[in-house]
mmCIF file of N, CA and C in Angstrom:
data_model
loop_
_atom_site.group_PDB
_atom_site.id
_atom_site.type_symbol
_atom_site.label_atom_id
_atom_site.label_comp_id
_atom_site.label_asym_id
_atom_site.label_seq_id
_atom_site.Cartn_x
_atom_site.Cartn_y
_atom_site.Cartn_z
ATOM 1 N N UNK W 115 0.856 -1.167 0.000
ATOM 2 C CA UNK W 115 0.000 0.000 0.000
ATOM 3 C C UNK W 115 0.897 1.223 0.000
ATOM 4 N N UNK W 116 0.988 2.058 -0.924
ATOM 5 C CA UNK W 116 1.288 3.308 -1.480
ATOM 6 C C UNK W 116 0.482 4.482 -0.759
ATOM 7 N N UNK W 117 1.011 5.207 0.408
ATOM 8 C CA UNK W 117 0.438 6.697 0.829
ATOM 9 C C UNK W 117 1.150 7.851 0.668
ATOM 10 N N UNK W 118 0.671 8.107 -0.102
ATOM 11 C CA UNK W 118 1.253 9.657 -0.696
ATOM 12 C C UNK W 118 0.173 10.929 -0.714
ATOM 13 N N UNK W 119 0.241 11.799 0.229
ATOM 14 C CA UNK W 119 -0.833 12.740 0.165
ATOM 15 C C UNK W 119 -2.182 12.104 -0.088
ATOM 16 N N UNK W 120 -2.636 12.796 -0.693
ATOM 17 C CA UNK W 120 -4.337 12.027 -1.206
ATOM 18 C C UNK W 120 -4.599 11.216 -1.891
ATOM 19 N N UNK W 121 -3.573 10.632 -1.884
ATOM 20 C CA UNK W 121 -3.517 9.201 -3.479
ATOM 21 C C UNK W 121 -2.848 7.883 -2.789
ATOM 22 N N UNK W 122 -3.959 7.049 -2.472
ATOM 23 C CA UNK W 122 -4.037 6.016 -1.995
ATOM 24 C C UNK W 122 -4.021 4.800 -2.653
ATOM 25 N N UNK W 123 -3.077 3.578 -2.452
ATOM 26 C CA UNK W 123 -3.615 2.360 -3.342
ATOM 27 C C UNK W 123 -5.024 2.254 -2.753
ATOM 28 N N UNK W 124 -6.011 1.410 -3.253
ATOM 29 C CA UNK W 124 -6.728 1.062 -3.008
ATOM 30 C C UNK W 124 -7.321 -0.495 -3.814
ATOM 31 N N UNK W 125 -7.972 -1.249 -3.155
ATOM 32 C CA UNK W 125 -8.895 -2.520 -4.006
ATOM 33 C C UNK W 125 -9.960 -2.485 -3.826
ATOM 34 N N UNK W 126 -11.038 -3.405 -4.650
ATOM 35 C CA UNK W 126 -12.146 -3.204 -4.337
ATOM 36 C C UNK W 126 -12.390 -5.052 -4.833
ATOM 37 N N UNK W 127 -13.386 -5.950 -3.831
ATOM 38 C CA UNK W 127 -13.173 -7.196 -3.750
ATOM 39 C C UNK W 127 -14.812 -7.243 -3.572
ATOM 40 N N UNK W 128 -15.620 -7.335 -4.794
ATOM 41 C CA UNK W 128 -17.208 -7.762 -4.620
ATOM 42 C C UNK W 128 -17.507 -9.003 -3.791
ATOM 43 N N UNK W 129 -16.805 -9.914 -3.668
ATOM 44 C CA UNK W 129 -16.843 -11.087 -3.147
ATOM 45 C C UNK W 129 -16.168 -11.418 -1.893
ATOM 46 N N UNK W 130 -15.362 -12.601 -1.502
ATOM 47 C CA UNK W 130 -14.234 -13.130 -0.560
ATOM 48 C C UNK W 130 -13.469 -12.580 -0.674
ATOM 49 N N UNK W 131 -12.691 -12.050 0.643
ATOM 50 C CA UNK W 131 -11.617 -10.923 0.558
ATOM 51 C C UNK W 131 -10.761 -11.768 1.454
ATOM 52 N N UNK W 132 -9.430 -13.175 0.823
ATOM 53 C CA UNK W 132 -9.356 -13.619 1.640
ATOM 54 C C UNK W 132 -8.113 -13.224 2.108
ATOM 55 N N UNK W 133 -7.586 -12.463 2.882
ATOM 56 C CA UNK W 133 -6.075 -12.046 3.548
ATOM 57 C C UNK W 133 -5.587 -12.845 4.382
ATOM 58 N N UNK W 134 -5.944 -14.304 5.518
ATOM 59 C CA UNK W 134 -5.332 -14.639 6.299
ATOM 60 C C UNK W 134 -4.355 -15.409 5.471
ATOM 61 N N UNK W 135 -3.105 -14.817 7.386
ATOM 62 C CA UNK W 135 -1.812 -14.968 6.974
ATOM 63 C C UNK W 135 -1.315 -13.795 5.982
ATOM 64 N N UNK W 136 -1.390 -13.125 5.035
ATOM 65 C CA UNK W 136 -0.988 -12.427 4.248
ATOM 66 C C UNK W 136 -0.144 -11.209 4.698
ATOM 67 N N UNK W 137 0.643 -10.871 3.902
ATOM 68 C CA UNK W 137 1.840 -9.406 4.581
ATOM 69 C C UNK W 137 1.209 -8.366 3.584
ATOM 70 N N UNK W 138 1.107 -7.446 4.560
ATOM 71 C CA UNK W 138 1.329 -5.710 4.525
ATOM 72 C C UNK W 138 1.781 -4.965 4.324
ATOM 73 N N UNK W 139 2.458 -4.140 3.291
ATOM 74 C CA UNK W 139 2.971 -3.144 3.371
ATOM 75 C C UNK W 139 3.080 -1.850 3.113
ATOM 76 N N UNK W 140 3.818 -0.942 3.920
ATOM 77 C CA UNK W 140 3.177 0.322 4.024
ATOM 78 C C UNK W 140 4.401 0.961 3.407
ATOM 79 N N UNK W 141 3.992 2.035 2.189
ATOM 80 C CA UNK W 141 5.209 2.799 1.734
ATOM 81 C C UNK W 141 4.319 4.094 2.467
ATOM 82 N N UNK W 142 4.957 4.986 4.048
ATOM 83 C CA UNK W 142 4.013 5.812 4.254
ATOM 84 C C UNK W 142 4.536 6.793 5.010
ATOM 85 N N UNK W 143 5.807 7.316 3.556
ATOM 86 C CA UNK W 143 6.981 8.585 3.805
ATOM 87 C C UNK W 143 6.419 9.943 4.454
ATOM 88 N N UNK W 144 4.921 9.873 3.614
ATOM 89 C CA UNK W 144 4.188 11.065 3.622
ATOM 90 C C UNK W 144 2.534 11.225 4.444
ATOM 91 N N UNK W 145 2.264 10.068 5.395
ATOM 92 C CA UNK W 145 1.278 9.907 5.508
ATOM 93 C C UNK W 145 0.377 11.305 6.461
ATOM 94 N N UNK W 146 -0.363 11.607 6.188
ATOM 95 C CA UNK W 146 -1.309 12.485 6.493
ATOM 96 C C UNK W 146 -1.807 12.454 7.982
ATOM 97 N N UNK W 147 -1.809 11.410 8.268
ATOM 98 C CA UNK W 147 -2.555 11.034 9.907
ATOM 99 C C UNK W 147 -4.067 11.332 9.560
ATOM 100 N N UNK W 148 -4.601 10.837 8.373
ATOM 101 C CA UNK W 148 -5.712 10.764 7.937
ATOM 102 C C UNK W 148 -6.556 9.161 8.201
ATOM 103 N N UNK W 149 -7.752 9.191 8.479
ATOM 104 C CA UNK W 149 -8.542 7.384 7.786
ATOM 105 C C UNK W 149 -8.121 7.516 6.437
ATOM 106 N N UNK W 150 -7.912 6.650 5.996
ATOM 107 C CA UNK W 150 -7.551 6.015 4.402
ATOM 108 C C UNK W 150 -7.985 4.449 4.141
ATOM 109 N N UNK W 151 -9.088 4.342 3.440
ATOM 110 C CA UNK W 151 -9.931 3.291 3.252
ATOM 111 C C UNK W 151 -8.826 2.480 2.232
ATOM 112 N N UNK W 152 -8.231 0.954 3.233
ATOM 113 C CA UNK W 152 -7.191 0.778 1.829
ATOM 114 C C UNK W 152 -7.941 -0.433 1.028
ATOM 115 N N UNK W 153 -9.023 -0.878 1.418
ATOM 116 C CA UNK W 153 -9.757 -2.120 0.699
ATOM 117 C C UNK W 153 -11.460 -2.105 1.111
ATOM 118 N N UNK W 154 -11.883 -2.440 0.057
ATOM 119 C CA UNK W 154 -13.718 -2.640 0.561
ATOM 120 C C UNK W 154 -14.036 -4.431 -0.265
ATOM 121 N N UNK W 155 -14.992 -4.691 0.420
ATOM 122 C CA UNK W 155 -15.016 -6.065 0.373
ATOM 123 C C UNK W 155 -16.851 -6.984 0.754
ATOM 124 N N UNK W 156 -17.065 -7.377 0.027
ATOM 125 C CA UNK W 156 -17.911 -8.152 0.140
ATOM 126 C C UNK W 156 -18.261 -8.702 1.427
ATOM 127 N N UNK W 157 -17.102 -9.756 1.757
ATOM 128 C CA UNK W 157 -17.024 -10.872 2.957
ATOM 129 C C UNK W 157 -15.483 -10.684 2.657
ATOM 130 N N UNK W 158 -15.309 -11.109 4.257
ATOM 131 C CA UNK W 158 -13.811 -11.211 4.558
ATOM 132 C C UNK W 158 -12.878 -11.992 5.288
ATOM 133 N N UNK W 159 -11.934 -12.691 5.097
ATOM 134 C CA UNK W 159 -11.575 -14.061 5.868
ATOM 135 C C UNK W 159 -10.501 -13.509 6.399
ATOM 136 N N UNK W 160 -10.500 -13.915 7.805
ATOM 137 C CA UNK W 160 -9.036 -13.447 8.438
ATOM 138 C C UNK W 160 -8.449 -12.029 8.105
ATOM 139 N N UNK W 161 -7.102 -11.256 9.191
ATOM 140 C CA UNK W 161 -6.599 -10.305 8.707
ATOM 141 C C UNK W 161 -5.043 -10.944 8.459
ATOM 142 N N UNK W 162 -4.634 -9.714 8.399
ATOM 143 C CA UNK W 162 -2.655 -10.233 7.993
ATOM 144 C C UNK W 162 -2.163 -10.151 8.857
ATOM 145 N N UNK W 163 -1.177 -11.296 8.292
ATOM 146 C CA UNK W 163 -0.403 -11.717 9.183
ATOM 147 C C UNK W 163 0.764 -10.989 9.408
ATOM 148 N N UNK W 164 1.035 -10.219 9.144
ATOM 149 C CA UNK W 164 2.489 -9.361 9.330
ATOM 150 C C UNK W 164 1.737 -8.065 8.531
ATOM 151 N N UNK W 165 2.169 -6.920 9.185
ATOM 152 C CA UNK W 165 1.852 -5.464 8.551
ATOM 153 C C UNK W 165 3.077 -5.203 9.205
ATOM 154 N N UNK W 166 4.025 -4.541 7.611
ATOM 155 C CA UNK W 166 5.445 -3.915 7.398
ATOM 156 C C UNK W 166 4.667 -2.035 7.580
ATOM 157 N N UNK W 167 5.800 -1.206 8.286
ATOM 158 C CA UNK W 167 5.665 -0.201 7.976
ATOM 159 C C UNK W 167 4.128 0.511 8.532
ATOM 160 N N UNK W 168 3.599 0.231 9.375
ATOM 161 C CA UNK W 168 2.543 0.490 9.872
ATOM 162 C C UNK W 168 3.055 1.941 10.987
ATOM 163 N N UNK W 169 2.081 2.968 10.433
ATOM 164 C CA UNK W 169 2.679 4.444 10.813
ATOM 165 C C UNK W 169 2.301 4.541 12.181
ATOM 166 N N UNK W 170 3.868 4.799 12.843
ATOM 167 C CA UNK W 170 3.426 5.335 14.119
ATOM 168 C C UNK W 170 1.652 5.871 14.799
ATOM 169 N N UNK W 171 1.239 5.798 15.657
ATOM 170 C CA UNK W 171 0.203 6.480 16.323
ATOM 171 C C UNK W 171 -1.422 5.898 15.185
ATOM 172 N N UNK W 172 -0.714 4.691 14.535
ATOM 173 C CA UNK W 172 -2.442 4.222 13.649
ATOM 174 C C UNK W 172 -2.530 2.741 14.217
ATOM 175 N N UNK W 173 -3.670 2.444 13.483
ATOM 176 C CA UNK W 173 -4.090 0.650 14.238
ATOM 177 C C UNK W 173 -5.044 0.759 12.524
ATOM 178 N N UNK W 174 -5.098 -0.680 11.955
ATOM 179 C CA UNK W 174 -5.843 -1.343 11.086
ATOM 180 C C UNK W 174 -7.422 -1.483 11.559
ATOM 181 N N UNK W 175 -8.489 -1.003 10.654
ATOM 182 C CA UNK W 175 -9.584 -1.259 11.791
ATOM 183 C C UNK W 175 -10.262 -2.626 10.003
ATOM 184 N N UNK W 176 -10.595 -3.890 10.981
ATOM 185 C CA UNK W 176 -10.791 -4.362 9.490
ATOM 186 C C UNK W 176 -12.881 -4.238 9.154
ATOM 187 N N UNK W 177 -13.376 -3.506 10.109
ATOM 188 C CA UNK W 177 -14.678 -3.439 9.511
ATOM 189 C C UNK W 177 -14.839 -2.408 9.799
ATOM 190 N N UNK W 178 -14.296 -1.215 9.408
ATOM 191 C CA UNK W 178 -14.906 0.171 8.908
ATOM 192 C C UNK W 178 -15.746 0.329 8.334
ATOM 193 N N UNK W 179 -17.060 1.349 8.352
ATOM 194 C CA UNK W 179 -17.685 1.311 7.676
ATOM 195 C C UNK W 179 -18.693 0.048 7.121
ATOM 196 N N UNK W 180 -18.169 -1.189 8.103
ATOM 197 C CA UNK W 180 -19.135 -2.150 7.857
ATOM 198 C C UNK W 180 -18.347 -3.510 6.926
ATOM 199 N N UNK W 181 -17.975 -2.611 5.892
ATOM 200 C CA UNK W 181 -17.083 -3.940 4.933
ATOM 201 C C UNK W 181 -15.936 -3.156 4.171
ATOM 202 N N UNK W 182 -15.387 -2.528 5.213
ATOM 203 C CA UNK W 182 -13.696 -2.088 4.575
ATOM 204 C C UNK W 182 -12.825 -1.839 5.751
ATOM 205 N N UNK W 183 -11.433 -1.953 5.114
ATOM 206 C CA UNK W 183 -10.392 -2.093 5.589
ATOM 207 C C UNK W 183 -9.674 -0.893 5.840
ATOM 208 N N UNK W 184 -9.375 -0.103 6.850
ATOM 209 C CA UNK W 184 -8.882 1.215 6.546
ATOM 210 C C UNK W 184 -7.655 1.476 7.997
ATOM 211 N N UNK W 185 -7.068 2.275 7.469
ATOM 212 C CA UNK W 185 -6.180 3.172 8.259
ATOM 213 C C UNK W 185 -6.404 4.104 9.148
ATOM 214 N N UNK W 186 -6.085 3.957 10.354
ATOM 215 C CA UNK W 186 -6.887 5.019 11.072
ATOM 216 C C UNK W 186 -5.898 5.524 12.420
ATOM 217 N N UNK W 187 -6.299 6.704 11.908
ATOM 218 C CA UNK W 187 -5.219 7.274 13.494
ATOM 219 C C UNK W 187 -5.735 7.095 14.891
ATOM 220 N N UNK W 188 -4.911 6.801 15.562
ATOM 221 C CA UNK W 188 -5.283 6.408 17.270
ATOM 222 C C UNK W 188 -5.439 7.502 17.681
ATOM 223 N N UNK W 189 -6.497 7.207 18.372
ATOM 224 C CA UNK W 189 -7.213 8.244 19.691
ATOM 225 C C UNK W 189 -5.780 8.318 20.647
ATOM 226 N N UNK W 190 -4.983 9.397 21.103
ATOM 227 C CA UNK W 190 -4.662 9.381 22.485
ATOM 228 C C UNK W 190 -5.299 9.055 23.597
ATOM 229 N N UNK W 191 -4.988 8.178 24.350
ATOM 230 C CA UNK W 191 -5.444 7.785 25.829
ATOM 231 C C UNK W 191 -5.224 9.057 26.861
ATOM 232 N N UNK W 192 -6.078 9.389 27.418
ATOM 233 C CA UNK W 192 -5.822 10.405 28.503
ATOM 234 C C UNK W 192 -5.748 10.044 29.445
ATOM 235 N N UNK W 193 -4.529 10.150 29.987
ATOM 236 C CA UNK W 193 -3.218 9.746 31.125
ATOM 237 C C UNK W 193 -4.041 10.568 32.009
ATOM 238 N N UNK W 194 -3.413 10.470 33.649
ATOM 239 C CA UNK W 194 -4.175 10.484 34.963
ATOM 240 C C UNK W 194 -4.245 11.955 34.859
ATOM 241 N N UNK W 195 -3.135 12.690 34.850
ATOM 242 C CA UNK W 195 -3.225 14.021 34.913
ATOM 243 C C UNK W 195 -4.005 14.807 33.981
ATOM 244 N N UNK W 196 -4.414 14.009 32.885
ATOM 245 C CA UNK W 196 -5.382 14.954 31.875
ATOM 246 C C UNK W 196 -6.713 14.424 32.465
ATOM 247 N N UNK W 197 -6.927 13.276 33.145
ATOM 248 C CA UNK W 197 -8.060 12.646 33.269
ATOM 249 C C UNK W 197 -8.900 13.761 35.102
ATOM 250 N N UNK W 198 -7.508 14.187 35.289
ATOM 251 C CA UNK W 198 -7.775 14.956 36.673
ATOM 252 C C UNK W 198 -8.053 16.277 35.982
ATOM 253 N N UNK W 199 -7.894 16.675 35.070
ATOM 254 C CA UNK W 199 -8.401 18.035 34.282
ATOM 255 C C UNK W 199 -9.666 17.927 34.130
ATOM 256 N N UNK W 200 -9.571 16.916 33.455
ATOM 257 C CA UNK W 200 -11.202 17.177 33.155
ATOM 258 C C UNK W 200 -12.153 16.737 33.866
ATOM 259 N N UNK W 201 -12.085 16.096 35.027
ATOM 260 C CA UNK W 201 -12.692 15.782 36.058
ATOM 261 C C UNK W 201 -13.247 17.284 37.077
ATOM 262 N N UNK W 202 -11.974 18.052 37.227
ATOM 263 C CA UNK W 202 -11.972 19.514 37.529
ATOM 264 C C UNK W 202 -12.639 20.719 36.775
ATOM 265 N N UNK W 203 -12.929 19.958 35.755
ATOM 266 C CA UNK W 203 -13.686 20.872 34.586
ATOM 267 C C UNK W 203 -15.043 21.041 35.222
ATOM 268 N N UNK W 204 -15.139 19.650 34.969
ATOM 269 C CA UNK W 204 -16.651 18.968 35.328
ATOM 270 C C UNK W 204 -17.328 19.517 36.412
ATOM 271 N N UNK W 205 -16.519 19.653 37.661
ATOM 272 C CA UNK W 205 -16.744 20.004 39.121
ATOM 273 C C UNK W 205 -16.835 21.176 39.110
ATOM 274 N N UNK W 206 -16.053 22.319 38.408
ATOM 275 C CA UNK W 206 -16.577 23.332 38.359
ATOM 276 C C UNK W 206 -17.751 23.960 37.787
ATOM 277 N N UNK W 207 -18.012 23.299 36.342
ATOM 278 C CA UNK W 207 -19.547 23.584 35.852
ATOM 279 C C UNK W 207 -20.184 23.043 36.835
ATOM 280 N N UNK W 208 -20.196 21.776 37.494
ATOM 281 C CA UNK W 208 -21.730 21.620 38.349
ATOM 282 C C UNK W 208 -21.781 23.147 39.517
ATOM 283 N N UNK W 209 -20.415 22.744 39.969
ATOM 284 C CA UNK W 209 -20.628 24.333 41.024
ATOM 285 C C UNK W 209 -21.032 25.227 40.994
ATOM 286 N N UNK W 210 -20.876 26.133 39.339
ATOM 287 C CA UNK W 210 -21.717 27.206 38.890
ATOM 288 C C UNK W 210 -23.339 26.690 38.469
ATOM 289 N N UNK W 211 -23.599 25.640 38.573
ATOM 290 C CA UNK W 211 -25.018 25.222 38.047
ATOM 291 C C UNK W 211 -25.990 25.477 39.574
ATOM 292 N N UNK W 212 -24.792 25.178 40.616
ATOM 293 C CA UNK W 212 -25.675 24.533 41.535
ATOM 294 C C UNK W 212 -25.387 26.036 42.296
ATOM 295 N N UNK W 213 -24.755 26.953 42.011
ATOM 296 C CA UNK W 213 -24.607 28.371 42.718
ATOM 297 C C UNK W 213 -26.250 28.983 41.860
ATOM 298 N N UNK W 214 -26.128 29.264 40.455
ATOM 299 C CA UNK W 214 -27.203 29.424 39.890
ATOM 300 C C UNK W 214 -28.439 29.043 40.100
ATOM 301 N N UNK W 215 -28.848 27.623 41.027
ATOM 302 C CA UNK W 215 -29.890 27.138 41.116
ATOM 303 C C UNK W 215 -30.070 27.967 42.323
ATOM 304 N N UNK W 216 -29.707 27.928 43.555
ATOM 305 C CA UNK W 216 -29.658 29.006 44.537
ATOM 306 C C UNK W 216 -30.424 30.082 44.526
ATOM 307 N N UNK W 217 -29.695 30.864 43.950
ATOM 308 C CA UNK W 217 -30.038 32.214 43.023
ATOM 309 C C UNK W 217 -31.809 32.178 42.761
ATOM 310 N N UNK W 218 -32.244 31.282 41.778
ATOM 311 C CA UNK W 218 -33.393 31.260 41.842
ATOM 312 C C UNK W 218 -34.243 30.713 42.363
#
């Protein structure tokens, strides 16, 4: 699989899409940190067995969209200290909700 800006290999498999066991590879000098749909498929057997070159910070999702294969950038996990941010967020809107209810 070829990623170059907006020009993607791509296949298209009306039928059995059978990949198990099969290798991967990623030419992905330039990749975007975009979804990039790299196959759509009928039905689908197994995924691959080896993916070369798989871009930092993505994961393979193999039923996108239902019946395709695509590229997709990972969500960051929010670590304790971001998870205590927004917990503090939270606590402060209720506080102004519940100062406001007061009020009236």
């Amino acid at each position: 699989i070829d990623i170059a800006g907006s020009t993607i290999d791509q296949i298209s498999v009306t039928g059995l899409l059978n990949i198990a066991g099969s290798t991967l590879h990623f030419d992905t000098a330039s990749w975007d940190g975009q979804t990039h749909v790299l196959a759509t498929y009928g039905s689908i057997n197994g995924v691959f067995g080896t993916v070369e070159g798989l871009p930092s910070g993505s994961y393979l999702d193999y039923a996108f969209g239902g019946n395709q294969i695509a590229l997709v950038a990972a969500v960051p996990e929010i670590g304790v200290a971001g998870l205590g941010g927004v917990l503090a967020m939270v606590g402060g809107a209720l506080g102004l909700l519940e100062r406001r209810r007061k009020r009236a």
